[in-house]
Tab-separated table of C-alpha atoms in Angstrom:
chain	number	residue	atom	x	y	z
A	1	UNK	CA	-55.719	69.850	-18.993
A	2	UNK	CA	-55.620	70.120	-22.817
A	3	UNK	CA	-51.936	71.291	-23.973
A	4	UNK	CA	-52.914	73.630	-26.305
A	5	UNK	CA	-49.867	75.679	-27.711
A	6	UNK	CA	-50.488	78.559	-25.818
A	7	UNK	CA	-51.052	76.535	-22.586
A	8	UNK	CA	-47.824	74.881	-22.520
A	9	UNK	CA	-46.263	78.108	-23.447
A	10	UNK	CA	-47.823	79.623	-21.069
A	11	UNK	CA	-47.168	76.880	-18.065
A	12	UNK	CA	-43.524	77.039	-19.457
A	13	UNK	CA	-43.235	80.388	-18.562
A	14	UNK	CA	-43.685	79.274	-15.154
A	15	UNK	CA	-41.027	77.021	-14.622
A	16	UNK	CA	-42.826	73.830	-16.119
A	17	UNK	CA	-40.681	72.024	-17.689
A	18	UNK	CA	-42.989	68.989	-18.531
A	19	UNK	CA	-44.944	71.494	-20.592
A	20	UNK	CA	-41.915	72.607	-22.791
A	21	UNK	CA	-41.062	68.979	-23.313
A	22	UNK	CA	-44.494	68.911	-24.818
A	23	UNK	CA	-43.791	71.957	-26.921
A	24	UNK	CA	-40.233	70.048	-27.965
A	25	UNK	CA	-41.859	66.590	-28.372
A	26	UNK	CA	-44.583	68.088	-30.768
A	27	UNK	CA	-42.795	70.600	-33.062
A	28	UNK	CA	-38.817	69.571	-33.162
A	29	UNK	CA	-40.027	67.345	-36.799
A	30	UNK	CA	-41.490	70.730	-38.458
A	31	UNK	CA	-38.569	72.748	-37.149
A	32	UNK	CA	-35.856	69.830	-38.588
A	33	UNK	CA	-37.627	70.418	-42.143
A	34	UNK	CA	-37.091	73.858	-41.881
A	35	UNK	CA	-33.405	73.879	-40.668
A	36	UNK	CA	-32.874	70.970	-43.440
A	37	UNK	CA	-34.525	73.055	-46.095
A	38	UNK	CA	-32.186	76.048	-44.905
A	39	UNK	CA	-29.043	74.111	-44.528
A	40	UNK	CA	-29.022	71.339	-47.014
A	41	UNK	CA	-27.221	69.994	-44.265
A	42	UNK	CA	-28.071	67.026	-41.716
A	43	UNK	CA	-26.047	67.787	-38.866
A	44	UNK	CA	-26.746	71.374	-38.838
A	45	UNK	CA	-29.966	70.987	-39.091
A	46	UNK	CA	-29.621	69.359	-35.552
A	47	UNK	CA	-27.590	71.753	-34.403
A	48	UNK	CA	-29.901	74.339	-35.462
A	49	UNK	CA	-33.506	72.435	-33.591
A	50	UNK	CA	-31.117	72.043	-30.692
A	51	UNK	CA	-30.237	75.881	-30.862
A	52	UNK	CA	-33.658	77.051	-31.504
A	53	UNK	CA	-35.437	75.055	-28.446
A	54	UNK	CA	-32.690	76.611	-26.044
A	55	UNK	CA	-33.281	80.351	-27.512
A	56	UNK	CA	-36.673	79.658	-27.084
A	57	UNK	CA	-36.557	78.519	-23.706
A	58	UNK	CA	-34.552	81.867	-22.666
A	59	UNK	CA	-36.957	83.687	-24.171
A	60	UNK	CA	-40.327	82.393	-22.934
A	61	UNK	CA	-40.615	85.784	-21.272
A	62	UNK	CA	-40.798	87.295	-24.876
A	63	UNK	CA	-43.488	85.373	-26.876
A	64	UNK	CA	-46.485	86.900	-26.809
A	65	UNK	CA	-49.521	84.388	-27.422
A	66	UNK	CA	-51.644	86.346	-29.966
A	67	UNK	CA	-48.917	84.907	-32.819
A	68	UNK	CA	-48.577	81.112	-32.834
A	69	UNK	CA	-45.878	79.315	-30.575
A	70	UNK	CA	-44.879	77.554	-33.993
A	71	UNK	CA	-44.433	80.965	-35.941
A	72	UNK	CA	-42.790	82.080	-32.999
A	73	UNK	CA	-40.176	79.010	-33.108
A	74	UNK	CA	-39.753	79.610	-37.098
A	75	UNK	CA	-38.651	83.039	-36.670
A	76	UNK	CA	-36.288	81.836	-33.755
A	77	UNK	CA	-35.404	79.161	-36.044
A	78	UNK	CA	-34.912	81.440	-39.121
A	79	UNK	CA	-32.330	83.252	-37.191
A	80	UNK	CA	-30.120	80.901	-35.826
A	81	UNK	CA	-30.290	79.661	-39.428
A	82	UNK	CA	-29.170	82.500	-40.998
A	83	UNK	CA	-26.006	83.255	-37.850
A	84	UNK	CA	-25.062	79.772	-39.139
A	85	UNK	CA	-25.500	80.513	-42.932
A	86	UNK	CA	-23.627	84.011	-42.351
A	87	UNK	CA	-20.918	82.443	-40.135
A	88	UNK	CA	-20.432	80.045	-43.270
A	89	UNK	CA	-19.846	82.162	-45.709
A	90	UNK	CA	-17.870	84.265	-44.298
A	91	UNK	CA	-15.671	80.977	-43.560
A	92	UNK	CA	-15.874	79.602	-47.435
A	93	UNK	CA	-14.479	82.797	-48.830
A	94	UNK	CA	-11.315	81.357	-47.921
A	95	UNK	CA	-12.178	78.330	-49.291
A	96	UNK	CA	-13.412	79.070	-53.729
A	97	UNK	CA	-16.834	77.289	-54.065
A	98	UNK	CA	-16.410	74.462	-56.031
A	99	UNK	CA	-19.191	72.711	-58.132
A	100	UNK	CA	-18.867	69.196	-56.720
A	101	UNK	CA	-18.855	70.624	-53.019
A	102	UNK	CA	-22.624	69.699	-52.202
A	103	UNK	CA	-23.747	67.141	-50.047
A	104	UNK	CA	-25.674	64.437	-51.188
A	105	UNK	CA	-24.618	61.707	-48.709
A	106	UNK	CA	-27.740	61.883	-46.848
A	107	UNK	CA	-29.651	61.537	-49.984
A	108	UNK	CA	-29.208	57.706	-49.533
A	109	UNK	CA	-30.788	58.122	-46.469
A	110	UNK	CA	-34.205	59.749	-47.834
A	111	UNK	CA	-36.962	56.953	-47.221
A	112	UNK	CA	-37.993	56.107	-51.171
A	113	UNK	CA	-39.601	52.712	-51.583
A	114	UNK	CA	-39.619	51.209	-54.988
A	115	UNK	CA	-38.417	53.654	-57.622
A	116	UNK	CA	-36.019	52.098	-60.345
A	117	UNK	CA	-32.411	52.579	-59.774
A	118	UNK	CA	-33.001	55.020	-63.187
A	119	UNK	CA	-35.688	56.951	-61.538
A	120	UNK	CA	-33.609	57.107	-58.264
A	121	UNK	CA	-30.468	58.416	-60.004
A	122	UNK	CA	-32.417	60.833	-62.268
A	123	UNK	CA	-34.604	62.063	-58.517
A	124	UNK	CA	-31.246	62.553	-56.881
A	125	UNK	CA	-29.683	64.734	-59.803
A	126	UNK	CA	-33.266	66.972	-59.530
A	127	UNK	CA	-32.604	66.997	-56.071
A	128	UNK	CA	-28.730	67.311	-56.178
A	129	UNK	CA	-29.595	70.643	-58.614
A	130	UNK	CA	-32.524	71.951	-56.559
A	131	UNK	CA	-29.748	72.187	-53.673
A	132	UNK	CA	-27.226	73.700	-55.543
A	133	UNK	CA	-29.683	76.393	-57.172
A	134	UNK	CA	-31.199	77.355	-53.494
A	135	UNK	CA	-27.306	77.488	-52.548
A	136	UNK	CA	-26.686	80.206	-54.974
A	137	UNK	CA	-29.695	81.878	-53.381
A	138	UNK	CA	-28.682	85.097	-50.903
A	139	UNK	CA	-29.746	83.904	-46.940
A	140	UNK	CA	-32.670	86.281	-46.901
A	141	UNK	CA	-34.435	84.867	-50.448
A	142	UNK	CA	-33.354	81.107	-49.523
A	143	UNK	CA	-35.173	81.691	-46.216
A	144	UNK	CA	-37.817	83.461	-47.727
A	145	UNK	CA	-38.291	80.716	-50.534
A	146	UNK	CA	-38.032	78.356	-48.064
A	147	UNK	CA	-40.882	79.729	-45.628
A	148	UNK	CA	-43.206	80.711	-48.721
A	149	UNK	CA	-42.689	77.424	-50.362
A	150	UNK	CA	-42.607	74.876	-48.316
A	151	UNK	CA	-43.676	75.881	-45.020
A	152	UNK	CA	-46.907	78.473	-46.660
A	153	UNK	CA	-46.747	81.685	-44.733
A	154	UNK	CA	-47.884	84.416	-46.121
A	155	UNK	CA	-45.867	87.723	-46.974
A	156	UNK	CA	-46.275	88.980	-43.633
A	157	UNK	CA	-44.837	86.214	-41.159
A	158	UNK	CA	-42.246	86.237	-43.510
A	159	UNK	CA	-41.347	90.202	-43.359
A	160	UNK	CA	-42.290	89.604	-39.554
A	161	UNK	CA	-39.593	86.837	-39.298
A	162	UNK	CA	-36.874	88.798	-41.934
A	163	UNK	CA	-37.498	92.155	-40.359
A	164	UNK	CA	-38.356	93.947	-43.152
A	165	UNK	CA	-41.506	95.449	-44.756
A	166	UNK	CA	-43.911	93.154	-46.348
A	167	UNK	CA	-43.038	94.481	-49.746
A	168	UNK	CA	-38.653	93.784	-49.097
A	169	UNK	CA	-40.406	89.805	-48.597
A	170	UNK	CA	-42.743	89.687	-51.589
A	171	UNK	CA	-39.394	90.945	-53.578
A	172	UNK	CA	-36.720	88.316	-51.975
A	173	UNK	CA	-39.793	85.640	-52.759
A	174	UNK	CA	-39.645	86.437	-56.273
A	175	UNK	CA	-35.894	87.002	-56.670
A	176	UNK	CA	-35.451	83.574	-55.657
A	177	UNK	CA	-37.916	82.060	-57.807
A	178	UNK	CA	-35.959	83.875	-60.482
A	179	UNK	CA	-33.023	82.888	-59.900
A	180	UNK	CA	-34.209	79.214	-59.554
A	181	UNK	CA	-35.919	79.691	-62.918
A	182	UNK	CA	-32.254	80.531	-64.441
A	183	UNK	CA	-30.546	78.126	-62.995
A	184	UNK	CA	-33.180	75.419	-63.247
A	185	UNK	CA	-34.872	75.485	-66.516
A	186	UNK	CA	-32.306	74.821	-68.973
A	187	UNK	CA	-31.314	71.609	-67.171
A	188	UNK	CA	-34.509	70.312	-66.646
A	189	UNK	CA	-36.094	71.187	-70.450
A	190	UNK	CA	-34.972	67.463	-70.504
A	191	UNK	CA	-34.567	65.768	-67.405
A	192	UNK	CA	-37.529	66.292	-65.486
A	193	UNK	CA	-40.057	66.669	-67.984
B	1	UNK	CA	-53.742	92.877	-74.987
B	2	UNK	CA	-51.063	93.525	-72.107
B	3	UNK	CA	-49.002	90.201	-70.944
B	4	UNK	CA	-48.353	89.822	-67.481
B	5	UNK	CA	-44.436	90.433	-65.554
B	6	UNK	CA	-42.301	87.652	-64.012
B	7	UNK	CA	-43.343	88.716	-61.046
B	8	UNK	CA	-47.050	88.675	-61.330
B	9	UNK	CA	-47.026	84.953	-62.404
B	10	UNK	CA	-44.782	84.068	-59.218
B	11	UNK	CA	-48.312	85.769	-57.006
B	12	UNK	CA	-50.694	84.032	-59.491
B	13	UNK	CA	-48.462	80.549	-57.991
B	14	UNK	CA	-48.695	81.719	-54.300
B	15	UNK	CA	-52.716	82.443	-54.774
B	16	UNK	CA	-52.104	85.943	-54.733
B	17	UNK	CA	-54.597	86.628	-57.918
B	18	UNK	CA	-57.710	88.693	-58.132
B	19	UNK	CA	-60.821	87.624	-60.610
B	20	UNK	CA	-59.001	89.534	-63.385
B	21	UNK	CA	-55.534	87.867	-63.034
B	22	UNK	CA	-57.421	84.897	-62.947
B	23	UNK	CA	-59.694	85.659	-66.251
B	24	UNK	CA	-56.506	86.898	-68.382
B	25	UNK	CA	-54.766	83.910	-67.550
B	26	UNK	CA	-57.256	81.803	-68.901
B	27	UNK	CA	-57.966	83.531	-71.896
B	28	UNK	CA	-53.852	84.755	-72.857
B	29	UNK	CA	-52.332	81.643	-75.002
B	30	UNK	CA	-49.374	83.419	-74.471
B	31	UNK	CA	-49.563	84.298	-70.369
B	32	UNK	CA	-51.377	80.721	-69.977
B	33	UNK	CA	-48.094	78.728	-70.990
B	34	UNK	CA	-45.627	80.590	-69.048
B	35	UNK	CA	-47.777	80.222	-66.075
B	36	UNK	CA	-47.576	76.625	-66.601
B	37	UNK	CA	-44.310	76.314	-67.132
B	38	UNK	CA	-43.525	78.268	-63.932
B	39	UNK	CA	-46.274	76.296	-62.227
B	40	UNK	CA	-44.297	72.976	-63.394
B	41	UNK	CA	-40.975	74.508	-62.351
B	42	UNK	CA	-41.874	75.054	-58.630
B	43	UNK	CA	-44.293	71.812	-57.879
B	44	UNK	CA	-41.178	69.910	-59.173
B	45	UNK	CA	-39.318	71.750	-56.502
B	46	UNK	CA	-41.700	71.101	-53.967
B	47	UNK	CA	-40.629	67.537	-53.994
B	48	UNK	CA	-37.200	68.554	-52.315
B	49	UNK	CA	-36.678	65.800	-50.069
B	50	UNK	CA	-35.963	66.027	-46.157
B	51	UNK	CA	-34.704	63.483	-44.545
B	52	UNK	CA	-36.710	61.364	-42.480
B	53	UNK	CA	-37.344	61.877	-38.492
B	54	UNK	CA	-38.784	58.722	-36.435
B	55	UNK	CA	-41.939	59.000	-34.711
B	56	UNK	CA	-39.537	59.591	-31.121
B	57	UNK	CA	-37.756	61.934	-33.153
B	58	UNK	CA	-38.777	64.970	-30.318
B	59	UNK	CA	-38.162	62.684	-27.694
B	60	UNK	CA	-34.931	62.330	-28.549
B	61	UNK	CA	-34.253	65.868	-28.878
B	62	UNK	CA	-35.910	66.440	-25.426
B	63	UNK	CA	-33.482	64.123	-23.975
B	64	UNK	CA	-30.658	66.193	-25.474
B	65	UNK	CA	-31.771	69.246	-24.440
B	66	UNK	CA	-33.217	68.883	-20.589
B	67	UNK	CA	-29.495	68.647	-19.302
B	68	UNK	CA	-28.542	71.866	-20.929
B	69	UNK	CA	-32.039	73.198	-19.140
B	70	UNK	CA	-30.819	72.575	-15.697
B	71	UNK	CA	-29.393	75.554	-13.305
B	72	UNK	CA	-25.998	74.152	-12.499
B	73	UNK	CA	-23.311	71.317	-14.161
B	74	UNK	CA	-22.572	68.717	-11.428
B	75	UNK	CA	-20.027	69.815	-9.062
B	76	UNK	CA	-16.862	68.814	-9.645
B	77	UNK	CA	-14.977	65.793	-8.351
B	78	UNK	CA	-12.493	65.887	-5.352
B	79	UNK	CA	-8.857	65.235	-6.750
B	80	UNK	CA	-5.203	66.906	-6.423
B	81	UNK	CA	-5.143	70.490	-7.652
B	82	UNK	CA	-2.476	69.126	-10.182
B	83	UNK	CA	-4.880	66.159	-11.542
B	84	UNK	CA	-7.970	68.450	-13.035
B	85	UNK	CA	-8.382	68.319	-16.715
B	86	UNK	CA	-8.786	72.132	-17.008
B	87	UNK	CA	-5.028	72.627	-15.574
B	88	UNK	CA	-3.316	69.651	-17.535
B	89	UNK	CA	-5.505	70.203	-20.594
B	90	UNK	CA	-5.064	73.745	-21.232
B	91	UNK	CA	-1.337	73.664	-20.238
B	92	UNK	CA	-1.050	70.940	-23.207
B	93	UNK	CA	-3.290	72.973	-25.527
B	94	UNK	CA	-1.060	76.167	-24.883
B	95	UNK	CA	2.268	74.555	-25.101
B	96	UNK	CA	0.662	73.032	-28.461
B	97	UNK	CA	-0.152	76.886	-29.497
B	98	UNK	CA	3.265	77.914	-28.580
B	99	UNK	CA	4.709	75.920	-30.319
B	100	UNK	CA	2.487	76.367	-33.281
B	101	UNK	CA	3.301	80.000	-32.950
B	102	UNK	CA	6.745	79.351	-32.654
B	103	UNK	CA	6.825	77.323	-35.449
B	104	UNK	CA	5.053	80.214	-37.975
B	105	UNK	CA	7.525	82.659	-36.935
B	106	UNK	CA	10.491	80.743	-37.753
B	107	UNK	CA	8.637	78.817	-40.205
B	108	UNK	CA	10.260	80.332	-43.108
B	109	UNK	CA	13.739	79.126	-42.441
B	110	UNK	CA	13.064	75.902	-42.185
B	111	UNK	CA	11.343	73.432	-44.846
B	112	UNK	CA	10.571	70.168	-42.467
B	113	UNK	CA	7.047	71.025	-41.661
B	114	UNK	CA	4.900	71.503	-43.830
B	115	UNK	CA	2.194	74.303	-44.474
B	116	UNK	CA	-0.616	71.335	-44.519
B	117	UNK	CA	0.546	69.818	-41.192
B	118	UNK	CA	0.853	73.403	-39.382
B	119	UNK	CA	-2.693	74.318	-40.673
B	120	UNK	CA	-3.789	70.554	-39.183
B	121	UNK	CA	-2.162	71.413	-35.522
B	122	UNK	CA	-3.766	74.974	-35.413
B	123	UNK	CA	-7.623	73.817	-36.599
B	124	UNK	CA	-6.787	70.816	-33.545
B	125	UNK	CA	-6.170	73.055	-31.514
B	126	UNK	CA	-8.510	75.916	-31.916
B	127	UNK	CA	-11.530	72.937	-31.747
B	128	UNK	CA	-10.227	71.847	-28.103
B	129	UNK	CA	-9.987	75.325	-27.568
B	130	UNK	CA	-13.453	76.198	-28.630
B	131	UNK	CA	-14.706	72.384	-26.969
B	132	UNK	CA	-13.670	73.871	-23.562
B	133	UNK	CA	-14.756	77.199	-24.270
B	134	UNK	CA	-17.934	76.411	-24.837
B	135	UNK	CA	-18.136	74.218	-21.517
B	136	UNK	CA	-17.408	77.353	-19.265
B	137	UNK	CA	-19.675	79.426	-21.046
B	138	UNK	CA	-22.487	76.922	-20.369
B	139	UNK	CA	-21.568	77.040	-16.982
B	140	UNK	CA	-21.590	80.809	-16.937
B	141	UNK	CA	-24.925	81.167	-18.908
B	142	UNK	CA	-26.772	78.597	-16.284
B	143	UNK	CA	-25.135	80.649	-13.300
B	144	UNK	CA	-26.875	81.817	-10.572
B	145	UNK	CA	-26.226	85.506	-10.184
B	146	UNK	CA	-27.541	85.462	-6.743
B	147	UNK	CA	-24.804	82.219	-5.814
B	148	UNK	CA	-21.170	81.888	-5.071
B	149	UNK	CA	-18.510	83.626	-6.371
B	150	UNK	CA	-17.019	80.977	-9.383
B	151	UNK	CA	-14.011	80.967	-8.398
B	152	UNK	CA	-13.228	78.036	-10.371
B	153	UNK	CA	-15.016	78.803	-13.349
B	154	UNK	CA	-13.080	82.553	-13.215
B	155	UNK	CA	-9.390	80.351	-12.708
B	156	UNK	CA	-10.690	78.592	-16.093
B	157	UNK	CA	-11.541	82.330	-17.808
B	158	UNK	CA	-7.891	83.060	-16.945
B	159	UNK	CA	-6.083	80.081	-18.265
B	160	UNK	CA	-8.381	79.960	-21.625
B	161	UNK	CA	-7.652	83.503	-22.196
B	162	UNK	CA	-3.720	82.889	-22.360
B	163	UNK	CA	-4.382	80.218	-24.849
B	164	UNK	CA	-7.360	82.390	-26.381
B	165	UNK	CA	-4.780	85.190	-28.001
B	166	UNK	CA	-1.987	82.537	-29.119
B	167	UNK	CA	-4.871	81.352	-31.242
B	168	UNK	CA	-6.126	84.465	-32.217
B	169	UNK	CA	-3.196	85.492	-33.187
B	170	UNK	CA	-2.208	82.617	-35.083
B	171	UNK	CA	-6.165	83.112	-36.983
B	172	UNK	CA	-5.045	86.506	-37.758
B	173	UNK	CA	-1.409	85.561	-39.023
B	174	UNK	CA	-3.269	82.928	-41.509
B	175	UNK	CA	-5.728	85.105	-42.617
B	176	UNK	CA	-8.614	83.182	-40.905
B	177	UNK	CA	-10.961	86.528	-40.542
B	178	UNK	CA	-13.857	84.543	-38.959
B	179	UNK	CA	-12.475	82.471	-35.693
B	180	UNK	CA	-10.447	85.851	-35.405
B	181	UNK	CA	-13.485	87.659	-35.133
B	182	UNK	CA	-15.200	85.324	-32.744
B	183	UNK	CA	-12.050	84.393	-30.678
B	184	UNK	CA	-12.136	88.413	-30.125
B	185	UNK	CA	-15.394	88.576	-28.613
B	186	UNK	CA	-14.517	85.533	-26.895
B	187	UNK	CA	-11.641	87.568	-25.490
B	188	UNK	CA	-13.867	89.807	-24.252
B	189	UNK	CA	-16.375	87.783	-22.075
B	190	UNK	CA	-13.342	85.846	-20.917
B	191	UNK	CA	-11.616	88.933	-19.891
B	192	UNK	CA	-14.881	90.556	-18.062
B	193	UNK	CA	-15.576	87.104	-16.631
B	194	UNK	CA	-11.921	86.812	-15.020
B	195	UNK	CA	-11.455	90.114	-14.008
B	196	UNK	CA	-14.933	90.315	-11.843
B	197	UNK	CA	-14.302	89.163	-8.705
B	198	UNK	CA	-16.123	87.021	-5.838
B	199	UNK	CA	-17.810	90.170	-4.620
B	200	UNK	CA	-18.781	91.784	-7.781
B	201	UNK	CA	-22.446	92.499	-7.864
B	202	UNK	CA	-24.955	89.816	-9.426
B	203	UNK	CA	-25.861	92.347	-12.069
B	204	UNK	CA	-22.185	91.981	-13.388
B	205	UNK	CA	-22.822	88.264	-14.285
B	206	UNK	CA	-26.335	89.039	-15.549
B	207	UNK	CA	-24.749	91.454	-17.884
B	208	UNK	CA	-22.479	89.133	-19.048
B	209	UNK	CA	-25.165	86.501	-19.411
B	210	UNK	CA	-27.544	88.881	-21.562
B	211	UNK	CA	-24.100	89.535	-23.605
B	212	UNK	CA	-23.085	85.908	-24.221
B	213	UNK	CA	-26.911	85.401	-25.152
B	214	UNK	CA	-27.419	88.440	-27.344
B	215	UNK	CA	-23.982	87.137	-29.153
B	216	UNK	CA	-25.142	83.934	-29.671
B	217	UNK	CA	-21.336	83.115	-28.351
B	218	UNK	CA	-21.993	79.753	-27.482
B	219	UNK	CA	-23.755	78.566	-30.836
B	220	UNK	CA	-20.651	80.346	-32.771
B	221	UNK	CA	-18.135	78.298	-30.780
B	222	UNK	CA	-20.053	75.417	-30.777
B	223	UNK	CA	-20.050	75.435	-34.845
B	224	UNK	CA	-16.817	76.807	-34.919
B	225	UNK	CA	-15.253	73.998	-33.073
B	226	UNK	CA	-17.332	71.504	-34.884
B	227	UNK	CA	-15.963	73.211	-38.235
B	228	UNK	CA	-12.029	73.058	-36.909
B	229	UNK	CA	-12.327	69.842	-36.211
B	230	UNK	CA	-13.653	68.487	-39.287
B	231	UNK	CA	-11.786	70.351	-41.514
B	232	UNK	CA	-8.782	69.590	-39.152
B	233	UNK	CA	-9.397	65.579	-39.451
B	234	UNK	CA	-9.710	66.137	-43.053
B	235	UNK	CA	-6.308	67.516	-43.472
């Protein structure tokens, strides 16, 4: 038997468990990028593929195999992301954001092979200010930055995974490139041109 | 000649162009540069690193999650009534709240312990209570509502709900908006779950299942407790 997607799924559904282990085992990477991307954080990032495998489980019942099993997961994904992101906030108004709060400990874990130690510092200041713009960045236009830009859907699987009418996405996409613009721009006229 | 908005450039990125975006934005000096400058902007932020996952990464993450899959935890192990960890631990955690509690109430009349140290014993204490929390509402979501009656897991609902409104009080007395929030609809489930009893119908613990799920309960105490702790250990 080929384990398509919608096979597995489907086999799942039934009380399979080998075929959601293949599910797991073949989309937990893509699903890390997109918690990572969403979090800026490591460790909820695996607290978030955890989360979104056992939501998905529960819901077999629900996904309906005319979309793709991996949309499926990103809007499942997307969700927990932004009960986490919500949860957060709420939390940090108690604590003033602070400019030096953002974590780039794991940035000394990214694979990078070779660069200078220049290059290497100057790549994890881009990278330190790319996370602190998409910080500033409201839930709904981080995750629909995130989902346009990195993962390529298209305006409708992301106003199918925000809720909203394809238009409300298009406008979060653009607000966040916006604000990245602002925030981005003047610091990079020099340092990554 | 008419120049092109913000937000048409950020489709013309995305692909979203028709022949005559495409035409003015090779022949407008003006539109061509900003289109390149926004074009440079976002493939620089395309290189946004993620950090790397091994090959076995989703086998590891399998072997994480296919205990959390199964029906039922492993029953529990035959010892004096006295010796179980959820009647000595939650009798420490709420004699630790108490005195927590005791301690804000009084605290203004008397300067030995400080505001840092109080803060530290209530974010210890709220993460054990969230740790074991979360425990009993795995078992509950995993439940059978066609099997026994719980009895033990509806003695645990009863003893964390004592310790539940110390804390939630104490989150409300420090201002603490959001474990007050959740520790409320924790009271809640706790409260249905304790109060139903071995005969209630299976639809009762269904209900409670579809509530815990439709929540997302256990994922907020999960990350709350996480969160206490941390910030607790950082104090």
């Amino acid at each position: 038997m080929e384990w398509t997607d919608a096979v597995a799924a489907d086999e799942a559904r039934k009380g399979n468990q080998y075929a959601f282990r293949v599910l797991v085992e073949r989309h937990s990477r893509s699903i890390f990028r997109l918690a990572f991307r969403m979090t800026g954080n490591e460790q909820d990032a695996e607290d978030l593929v955890q989360e979104t495998f056992l939501r998905a489980y529960k819901q077999l019942t629900q996904f309906d195999a005319r979309s793709g099993f991996s949309t499926w997961l990103y809007r499942i994904c997307s969700n927990c992301a932004l009960d986490l992101i919500r949860a957060r906030k709420r939390r940090n108004e108690q604590q003033p954001y602070s400019g030096d709060q953002f974590p780039l400990h794991w940035l000394d874990r990214v694979a990078s092979p070779g660069p200078s130690p220049e290059r290497l510092t100057q790549s994890k200041q881009i990278t330190g200010q790319v996370e602190a713009a998409l910080q500033r960045l409201s839930e709904t236009e981080r995750l629909a930055f995130v989902l346009r830009h990195y993962e390529g859907c298209d305006i409708e699987e992301i106003a199918a995974t925000l809720g909203v009418q394809a238009n409300a996405a298009k406008h979060s996409v653009f607000r966040a490139v916006q604000k990245l613009r602002r925030a981005l721009e003047p610091a990079w006229g020099v340092a990554a041109r | 000649m008419i120049h092109f908005e913000e937000e048409q450039f950020v489709q013309a990125y995305y692909g979203e162009v028709d022949e005559n975006t495409r035409r003015h934005l090779q022949e407008c000096a003006a539109c061509g540069a900003e289109f390149a400058r926004l074009r440079d902007l976002l493939d620089s932020v395309r290189d946004y690193p993620v950090p790397e996952r091994e090959s076995s990464y989703g086998s590891d993450v399998w072997a994480r999650l296919a205990p959390c899959l199964g029906p039922q935890a492993p029953p529990p192990k035959l010892r004096p009534a006295w010796f179980r960890w959820w009647i000595l631990a939650p009798a420490l955690a709420a004699f630790v709240v108490v005195v927590f509690v005791a301690g804000i109430v009084t605290g203004e009349r008397r300067t030995g312990i400080s505001a840092r140290s109080r803060e530290r014993v209530l974010l210890m204490a709220m993460s054990d209570h969230f740790d074991r929390s979360q425990i009993l509402l795995t078992e509950l979501v995993h439940a059978n509502p066609g099997s026994s009656g719980l009895m033990a897991q509806r003695e645990k609902a009863r003893e964390l709900l004592t310790e539940n409104r110390l804390l939630r009080q104490s989150a409300v007395h420090m201002g603490d908006v959001s474990d007050a929030d959740l520790l409320d609809a924790l009271d809640r489930v706790l409260l249905d779950f304790a109060n139903g009893s071995s005969t209630s119908p299976p639809d009762n613990l269904a209900a409670l299942q579809q509530r815990i799920d439709n929540d997302a309960l256990l994922f907020k105490v999960r990350i709350s407790g996480a969160d206490a702790r941390e910030k607790g250990q950082k104090l």
